[in-house]
């Protein structure tokens, strides 16, 4: 069954009102018609009741309907909600020749207009139906727009929540990375201490040399002063030699103190060749004692690397010590260990530690970097595992290859800083 359509008909001409009421009754629409004859009565009725449709004469005795339409112009809301009409659909009745005005009225918010001379039951029924349909469609569009906006708000809230979660995850990951770095440094520190513990005897021997020399120079000088055979030039020469030896001892202690120190990982631009030379300086004594030729082939003008210098030195120290252990089993003239630095590609440096030692069986090669893998009686098997973690934490790689004839070569790479070369002098020679 069709719903009852509540219509407010406003016309100041009673004959016209009768004609419209008659046409509506004949139209077949289920209508309930309320009548009014002025703008004032229209305002009153609108304030009092709800209507499905208004049928308004354009020109009423107390004014034009435009005023009422303007009073009800939908106002845009501040929160972006689509403007909501406050009037039901409006059909304007115009006299002949009033179409231009009717079009104006439609711009002002009317839904349709109907020239009075075309007033037939079917024409008014069509106009009312159209007006209701347009009104419903507009309401549906507004609802759809509201739904869409609601979904946008919900989706934005979801995305904001996801964003917050992601940020939290990043903070947590950052913290975890920080903890992992700290852990690595702790592990590396323990390993450095145990390596230095192993090296203690050699280091003591290394220190004894300059200290012994200082003592000898001092005694010799003192004797010559007692015998009154010393002259000023000779004494100055001896003091210069003493100072030189004291400096040598001081450097050894300085390098040791740096390696023993325990502090937060600290990335800074560094000259890789210089880092290597410092470590080799600590190992030179032992190499000489074991009759090992320790050779440096350092490429000049390498770009600086951004590293924690102590950690990289620890890697070099570990690789050199392993190579020294490996070649120590050979007859003295075959004991060679070489350290090489070079540029690898456009943005990396590569370090190679090459030895002529016995190498190792192919099936063992893959396991050298496993934690606790060792073939030494007093080995811990942690050195290479820690070295690999250190290099990877610097975004580099550490790997091993057997040499064509004898021994192994350990390689590691480090990314360079994107700055100019350091201008290090080329160094090649035996220590
Ligand atoms: P550790 O020195 O305590 O054994 P590392 O992790 O430094 O621990 O080394 C693990 C093992 O790798 C060594 O025990 C040794 O068998 C092997 N290795 C390391 N470097 C060499 C090398 N240059 N030549 C032959 N074997 C090596």
Coordinates of C-alpha atoms and ligand atoms in Angstrom, one line a residue:
X1 CA 0.0 0.0 0.0
X2 CA 1.2 3.5 -0.9
X3 CA 2.2 5.7 2.0
X4 CA 0.1 8.8 2.8
X5 CA 1.8 11.9 1.4
X6 CA 1.3 15.0 3.6
X7 CA 1.1 18.1 1.4
X8 CA 1.0 21.7 2.5
X9 CA -0.7 23.8 -0.2
X10 CA -0.2 27.6 0.0
X11 CA -2.0 29.9 -2.4
X12 CA -3.8 33.2 -1.7
X13 CA -6.3 32.5 -4.5
X14 CA -9.1 30.2 -3.2
X15 CA -10.1 29.1 -6.8
X16 CA -6.5 28.1 -7.5
X17 CA -6.3 26.2 -4.2
X18 CA -9.5 24.3 -5.2
X19 CA -8.1 23.5 -8.6
X20 CA -4.8 22.1 -7.1
X21 CA -6.7 20.1 -4.4
X22 CA -9.0 18.7 -7.1
X23 CA -6.1 17.8 -9.4
X24 CA -4.2 16.1 -6.4
X25 CA -7.3 14.1 -5.4
X26 CA -7.7 13.0 -9.0
X27 CA -4.0 12.1 -9.4
X28 CA -4.3 8.7 -7.7
X29 CA -1.7 9.7 -5.0
X30 CA -2.6 9.0 -1.3
X31 CA -2.5 12.6 0.0
X32 CA -3.5 14.5 3.0
X33 CA -3.7 18.2 2.1
X34 CA -3.5 21.1 4.4
X35 CA -4.1 24.6 3.1
X36 CA -2.8 28.0 3.9
X37 CA -3.1 31.4 2.1
X38 CA -0.1 33.5 3.1
X39 CA 3.6 33.5 3.9
X40 CA 2.7 34.1 7.6
X41 CA 0.5 31.0 7.6
X42 CA 3.2 29.0 5.7
X43 CA 5.8 29.9 8.4
X44 CA 3.3 29.0 11.2
X45 CA 2.5 25.6 9.6
X46 CA 6.2 24.8 9.0
X47 CA 6.9 25.5 12.7
X48 CA 4.0 23.3 13.8
X49 CA 3.9 20.2 11.6
X50 CA 5.9 18.0 9.3
X51 CA 5.1 17.7 5.6
X52 CA 6.3 15.4 2.8
X53 CA 5.9 18.1 0.2
X54 CA 5.1 21.8 -0.2
X55 CA 3.1 23.2 -3.1
X56 CA 3.6 27.0 -3.0
X57 CA 2.2 29.8 -5.1
X58 CA 5.1 32.0 -6.1
X59 CA 3.4 35.3 -5.4
X60 CA 1.4 35.6 -2.2
X61 CA -0.4 38.6 -0.7
X62 CA 2.2 39.2 2.0
X63 CA 5.3 38.5 -0.1
X64 CA 7.3 36.2 -2.4
X65 CA 8.0 32.6 -1.3
X66 CA 11.7 33.4 -2.0
X67 CA 11.9 34.9 1.4
X68 CA 10.9 31.6 3.1
X69 CA 13.1 29.6 0.8
X70 CA 16.0 31.9 1.7
X71 CA 15.3 31.6 5.4
X72 CA 15.7 27.8 5.0
X73 CA 18.8 27.8 2.8
X74 CA 20.9 24.8 4.1
X75 CA 23.9 26.0 6.1
X76 CA 27.2 24.2 5.6
X77 CA 28.3 22.6 8.9
X78 CA 31.7 23.3 10.4
X79 CA 32.7 19.6 10.6
X80 CA 32.4 19.2 6.8
X81 CA 29.0 17.3 7.1
X82 CA 27.0 17.8 3.9
X83 CA 24.4 20.7 4.2
X84 CA 21.1 19.3 5.3
X85 CA 17.9 20.9 3.8
X86 CA 15.5 22.0 6.5
X87 CA 12.5 22.1 4.1
X88 CA 10.7 19.2 2.5
X89 CA 10.6 19.1 -1.4
X90 CA 9.0 22.3 -2.7
X91 CA 6.9 22.6 -5.9
X92 CA 6.3 26.2 -7.1
X93 CA 3.1 27.1 -8.9
X94 CA 3.8 29.9 -11.4
X95 CA 1.4 32.0 -13.5
X96 CA 2.0 32.1 -17.2
X97 CA 5.2 33.8 -18.3
X98 CA 6.7 33.3 -14.8
X99 CA 9.1 30.5 -15.8
X100 CA 12.2 32.7 -15.5
X101 CA 11.3 33.4 -11.9
X102 CA 10.5 29.7 -11.3
X103 CA 14.0 28.8 -12.5
X104 CA 15.5 31.4 -10.1
X105 CA 13.4 29.8 -7.3
X106 CA 14.7 26.3 -8.1
X107 CA 18.2 27.7 -7.8
X108 CA 17.1 29.0 -4.4
X109 CA 16.1 25.4 -3.4
X110 CA 12.8 24.6 -5.0
X111 CA 12.5 21.0 -6.4
X112 CA 10.2 21.7 -9.3
X113 CA 7.9 24.3 -10.8
X114 CA 4.5 23.9 -12.4
X115 CA 2.8 26.6 -14.6
X116 CA -0.8 26.9 -13.4
X117 CA -2.3 26.4 -16.9
X118 CA -0.6 23.0 -17.1
X119 CA -2.2 21.8 -13.9
X120 CA -3.7 18.4 -14.7
X121 CA -3.9 15.4 -12.2
X122 CA -1.2 13.5 -14.0
X123 CA 1.1 16.5 -14.3
X124 CA 0.9 17.3 -10.6
X125 CA 1.2 13.6 -9.6
X126 CA 4.4 13.3 -11.7
X127 CA 5.7 16.5 -10.1
X128 CA 5.0 15.3 -6.6
X129 CA 6.5 11.9 -7.3
X130 CA 9.6 13.4 -8.9
X131 CA 10.0 15.8 -6.0
X132 CA 9.8 13.0 -3.4
X133 CA 12.2 10.8 -5.4
X134 CA 14.8 13.6 -5.8
X135 CA 14.5 14.4 -2.1
X136 CA 15.0 10.7 -1.2
X137 CA 17.9 10.4 -3.6
X138 CA 19.6 13.5 -2.1
X139 CA 19.0 12.1 1.4
X140 CA 20.6 8.8 0.2
X141 CA 23.6 10.6 -1.3
X142 CA 24.0 12.5 1.9
X143 CA 23.8 9.3 4.0
X144 CA 26.4 7.6 1.6
X145 CA 28.7 10.6 2.0
X146 CA 28.3 10.5 5.8
X147 CA 29.0 6.7 5.8
X148 CA 32.1 7.3 3.6
X149 CA 33.3 10.0 5.9
X150 CA 32.8 7.7 8.9
X151 CA 34.8 5.0 7.2
X152 CA 37.6 7.5 6.4
X153 CA 37.6 8.5 10.1
X154 CA 37.7 4.9 11.2
X155 CA 40.4 3.9 8.7
X156 CA 42.5 7.0 9.6
X157 CA 42.2 6.0 13.3
X158 CA 43.3 2.4 12.4
X159 CA 46.2 3.7 10.4
X160 CA 47.2 6.0 13.2
X161 CA 47.1 3.1 15.6
X162 CA 49.1 1.0 13.2
X163 CA 51.6 3.8 12.9
X164 CA 51.9 4.1 16.7
X165 CA 52.6 0.4 16.9
X166 CA 55.2 0.6 14.1
X167 CA 56.9 3.5 15.9
X168 CA 56.9 1.5 19.2
X169 CA 58.3 -1.5 17.3
X170 CA 61.1 0.7 15.8
X171 CA 61.9 2.1 19.3
X172 CA 62.1 -1.5 20.7
X173 CA 64.1 -2.7 17.7
X174 CA 66.5 0.2 18.2
X175 CA 66.8 -0.7 21.9
X176 CA 67.4 -4.4 21.0
X177 CA 70.1 -3.3 18.5
X178 CA 71.7 -1.2 21.1
X179 CA 71.7 -4.1 23.6
X180 CA 73.1 -6.5 20.9
X181 CA 75.9 -4.0 20.2
X182 CA 76.7 -3.7 23.9
X183 CA 76.6 -7.4 24.2
X184 CA 79.1 -7.8 21.3
X185 CA 81.4 -5.2 22.9
X186 CA 81.3 -7.1 26.2
X187 CA 82.1 -10.3 24.5
X188 CA 84.8 -8.7 22.4
X189 CA 86.3 -7.1 25.5
X190 CA 86.5 -10.5 27.3
X191 CA 88.1 -12.0 24.2
X192 CA 90.6 -9.1 24.0
X193 CA 91.5 -9.6 27.6
X194 CA 92.1 -13.3 27.2
X195 CA 94.1 -12.7 24.0
X196 CA 96.2 -10.2 25.8
X197 CA 96.6 -12.6 28.7
X198 CA 98.0 -15.1 26.3
X199 CA 100.3 -12.5 24.9
X200 CA 101.5 -11.3 28.3
X201 CA 104.8 -13.2 28.2
X202 CA 105.7 -11.9 24.8
X203 CA 104.6 -8.4 25.7
X204 CA 106.7 -8.5 28.9
X205 CA 109.6 -9.5 26.7
X206 CA 108.8 -6.8 24.2
X207 CA 108.8 -4.2 27.0
X208 CA 112.0 -5.6 28.5
X209 CA 114.0 -4.7 25.4
X210 CA 113.6 -0.9 25.7
X211 CA 113.8 -1.0 29.5
X212 CA 117.0 -3.1 29.3
X213 CA 118.5 -0.7 26.8
X214 CA 117.6 2.3 29.0
X215 CA 119.3 0.6 32.0
X216 CA 122.4 -0.2 29.9
X217 CA 122.7 3.3 28.5
X218 CA 122.2 4.8 32.0
X219 CA 124.8 2.5 33.6
X220 CA 127.4 3.1 30.8
X221 CA 126.9 6.8 31.1
X222 CA 127.2 6.8 34.9
X223 CA 130.4 4.8 34.7
X224 CA 132.0 7.2 32.2
X225 CA 131.0 10.1 34.4
X226 CA 132.6 8.4 37.4
X227 CA 135.8 7.7 35.4
X228 CA 135.7 11.3 34.2
X229 CA 135.8 10.1 30.6
X230 CA 132.5 11.5 29.7
X231 CA 132.1 14.7 27.7
X232 CA 128.9 16.7 27.2
X233 CA 128.3 15.5 23.6
X234 CA 128.5 11.9 24.6
X235 CA 126.1 12.4 27.5
X236 CA 123.6 14.2 25.3
X237 CA 123.8 11.4 22.7
X238 CA 123.2 8.8 25.5
X239 CA 120.2 10.8 26.8
X240 CA 118.7 11.0 23.3
X241 CA 119.0 7.2 23.0
X242 CA 117.4 6.7 26.4
X243 CA 114.5 9.1 25.5
X244 CA 114.0 7.1 22.2
X245 CA 113.8 3.8 24.1
X246 CA 111.5 5.2 26.7
X247 CA 109.2 6.4 23.9
X248 CA 109.2 2.9 22.4
X249 CA 108.1 1.4 25.7
X250 CA 105.5 4.2 26.1
X251 CA 104.0 3.3 22.7
X252 CA 103.7 -0.3 23.6
X253 CA 102.0 0.5 26.9
X254 CA 99.7 3.0 25.1
X255 CA 98.6 0.4 22.5
X256 CA 98.0 -2.1 25.3
X257 CA 96.0 0.3 27.3
X258 CA 93.8 1.1 24.3
X259 CA 93.1 -2.6 23.7
X260 CA 92.4 -3.3 27.4
X261 CA 90.0 -0.4 27.7
X262 CA 86.4 -1.2 27.9
X263 CA 84.0 1.5 26.6
X264 CA 80.9 1.9 24.5
X265 CA 81.3 1.0 20.8
X266 CA 82.3 4.2 19.1
X267 CA 82.2 4.7 15.4
X268 CA 84.6 7.3 14.0
X269 CA 86.4 7.9 10.7
X270 CA 89.7 6.0 10.7
X271 CA 92.7 5.3 8.6
X272 CA 92.6 1.5 8.2
X273 CA 96.4 1.2 7.4
X274 CA 97.2 3.0 10.6
X275 CA 95.0 0.7 12.7
X276 CA 96.8 -2.3 11.1
X277 CA 100.3 -0.8 11.6
X278 CA 99.5 -0.3 15.3
X279 CA 98.4 -4.0 15.8
X280 CA 101.4 -5.3 13.9
X281 CA 103.6 -3.2 16.2
X282 CA 102.3 -5.3 19.1
X283 CA 102.9 -8.5 17.3
X284 CA 106.3 -7.7 15.7
X285 CA 108.3 -8.9 18.7
X286 CA 106.6 -12.3 18.9
X287 CA 106.9 -12.7 15.1
X288 CA 110.6 -12.0 15.2
X289 CA 111.1 -14.3 18.1
X290 CA 109.3 -17.1 16.3
X291 CA 111.3 -16.3 13.1
X292 CA 108.2 -15.3 11.1
X293 CA 108.4 -12.9 8.2
X294 CA 105.5 -10.5 8.9
X295 CA 105.0 -8.4 5.7
X296 CA 102.8 -5.4 5.1
X297 CA 101.4 -4.5 1.7
X298 CA 99.3 -1.5 2.4
X299 CA 97.7 0.3 -0.5
X300 CA 98.3 4.1 -0.4
X301 CA 95.5 6.7 -0.5
X302 CA 92.8 4.5 0.9
X303 CA 89.5 6.2 1.7
X304 CA 88.8 6.4 5.5
X305 CA 86.5 3.9 7.0
X306 CA 83.9 4.6 9.7
X307 CA 84.6 2.0 12.4
X308 CA 85.2 1.3 16.0
X309 CA 89.0 1.3 15.7
X310 CA 89.6 -1.0 18.8
X311 CA 87.2 -3.6 17.5
X312 CA 88.7 -3.7 14.0
X313 CA 92.2 -3.9 15.6
X314 CA 90.9 -6.8 17.6
X315 CA 89.9 -8.6 14.4
X316 CA 93.3 -8.0 12.8
X317 CA 95.1 -9.1 16.0
X318 CA 93.1 -12.3 16.1
X319 CA 93.7 -13.1 12.4
X320 CA 97.5 -12.4 12.7
X321 CA 97.8 -14.5 15.9
X322 CA 96.0 -17.4 14.2
X323 CA 98.3 -17.1 11.2
X324 CA 101.4 -17.0 13.4
X325 CA 100.2 -20.1 15.2
X326 CA 99.6 -21.8 11.8
X327 CA 103.0 -21.0 10.3
X328 CA 104.9 -21.7 13.5
X329 CA 104.6 -25.4 12.7
X330 CA 106.7 -25.0 9.5
X331 CA 110.5 -24.8 9.2
X332 CA 111.7 -21.1 9.7
X333 CA 112.4 -20.2 6.1
X334 CA 108.8 -21.0 5.1
X335 CA 107.1 -18.9 7.9
X336 CA 105.4 -16.1 6.0
X337 CA 102.4 -14.0 7.0
X338 CA 101.3 -11.1 4.8
X339 CA 98.8 -8.4 5.5
X340 CA 97.3 -6.6 2.5
X341 CA 94.9 -3.6 2.2
X342 CA 93.2 -2.5 -1.0
X343 CA 90.2 -0.9 -2.4
X344 CA 87.3 -3.3 -3.3
X345 CA 84.7 -1.9 -5.6
X346 CA 83.6 1.7 -5.4
X347 CA 82.8 1.8 -1.7
X348 CA 84.6 -0.9 0.3
X349 CA 88.1 -1.6 1.5
X350 CA 89.4 -5.2 1.7
X351 CA 92.0 -6.6 4.2
X352 CA 93.6 -9.9 3.5
X353 CA 95.7 -11.9 6.0
X354 CA 97.6 -14.5 4.0
X355 CA 99.7 -17.3 5.5
X356 CA 101.8 -20.2 4.2
X357 CA 100.6 -22.5 7.0
X358 CA 99.2 -26.0 6.7
X359 CA 95.7 -24.7 6.1
X360 CA 92.9 -27.0 7.0
X361 CA 90.8 -29.8 5.6
X362 CA 88.0 -28.6 3.2
X363 CA 85.2 -30.1 5.4
X364 CA 86.6 -28.1 8.4
X365 CA 86.8 -24.8 6.5
X366 CA 83.1 -24.1 6.8
X367 CA 83.2 -24.7 10.6
X368 CA 86.1 -22.3 11.4
X369 CA 83.6 -19.5 12.3
X370 CA 81.4 -21.7 14.5
X371 CA 81.5 -20.7 18.1
X372 CA 83.7 -23.0 20.2
X373 CA 85.3 -24.7 17.2
X374 CA 89.0 -25.1 17.9
X375 CA 91.8 -27.4 17.0
X376 CA 94.2 -25.9 19.6
X377 CA 94.9 -27.5 22.9
X378 CA 94.3 -24.3 24.8
X379 CA 92.0 -22.6 22.3
X380 CA 88.6 -21.3 23.0
X381 CA 87.3 -21.3 19.5
X382 CA 85.5 -18.0 20.0
X383 CA 88.0 -15.7 18.1
X384 CA 86.7 -16.1 14.6
X385 CA 83.0 -16.1 15.6
X386 CA 83.5 -12.8 17.5
X387 CA 85.6 -11.4 14.5
X388 CA 82.7 -12.1 12.1
X389 CA 80.1 -10.5 14.4
X390 CA 82.4 -7.4 14.7
X391 CA 82.8 -7.1 10.9
X392 CA 79.1 -7.7 10.2
X393 CA 78.2 -5.1 12.8
X394 CA 80.2 -2.7 10.7
X395 CA 78.2 -3.8 7.5
X396 CA 81.2 -5.7 6.2
X397 CA 82.0 -9.4 5.5
X398 CA 84.6 -11.8 6.8
X399 CA 85.4 -15.0 5.0
X400 CA 88.3 -17.5 4.3
X401 CA 89.7 -19.2 1.2
X402 CA 92.4 -21.8 0.9
X403 CA 95.5 -20.5 -1.0
X404 CA 96.4 -22.2 -4.3
X405 CA 99.5 -23.8 -2.8
X406 CA 99.7 -23.6 1.0
X407 CA 97.8 -22.1 3.8
X408 CA 94.7 -19.9 4.2
X409 CA 93.8 -16.3 3.4
X410 CA 91.2 -14.6 5.6
X411 CA 89.5 -11.6 4.0
X412 CA 87.3 -8.9 5.4
X413 CA 85.7 -5.8 3.9
X414 CA 84.6 -2.6 5.4
X415 CA 82.5 0.2 3.8
X416 CA 84.3 3.4 3.2
X417 CA 83.2 6.9 4.2
X418 CA 82.1 8.9 1.2
X419 CA 84.9 11.4 1.8
X420 CA 88.2 12.2 0.2
X421 CA 91.2 9.8 0.5
X422 CA 93.3 10.1 3.6
X423 CA 96.6 10.4 1.7
X424 CA 98.4 7.6 3.7
X425 CA 101.8 6.9 2.4
X426 CA 102.3 3.5 0.7
X427 CA 104.0 1.0 2.9
X428 CA 105.6 -2.2 1.9
X429 CA 108.2 -4.1 3.8
X430 CA 109.0 -6.6 6.5
X431 CA 108.7 -5.7 10.1
Ligands
LIG1 P1 91.0 -20.4 18.6 O1 92.2 -19.7 18.1 O2 90.7 -20.2 20.1 O3 91.0 -21.9 18.3 P2 89.5 -19.2 16.5 O4 88.0 -19.0 16.4 O5 90.3 -17.9 16.4 O6 89.6 -19.8 17.9 O7 89.9 -20.2 15.5 C1 89.2 -21.4 15.3 C2 90.0 -22.5 14.6 O8 90.2 -22.1 13.2 C3 91.4 -22.7 15.1 O9 91.4 -23.6 16.2 C4 92.1 -23.3 13.9 O10 91.8 -24.7 13.8 C5 91.4 -22.6 12.7 N1 92.2 -21.6 12.1 C6 92.1 -20.3 12.3 N2 93.0 -19.6 11.6 C7 93.7 -20.5 10.9 C8 94.8 -20.4 9.9 N3 95.3 -19.2 9.6 N4 95.3 -21.6 9.4 C9 94.7 -22.8 9.8 N5 93.7 -22.9 10.7 C10 93.2 -21.8 11.2

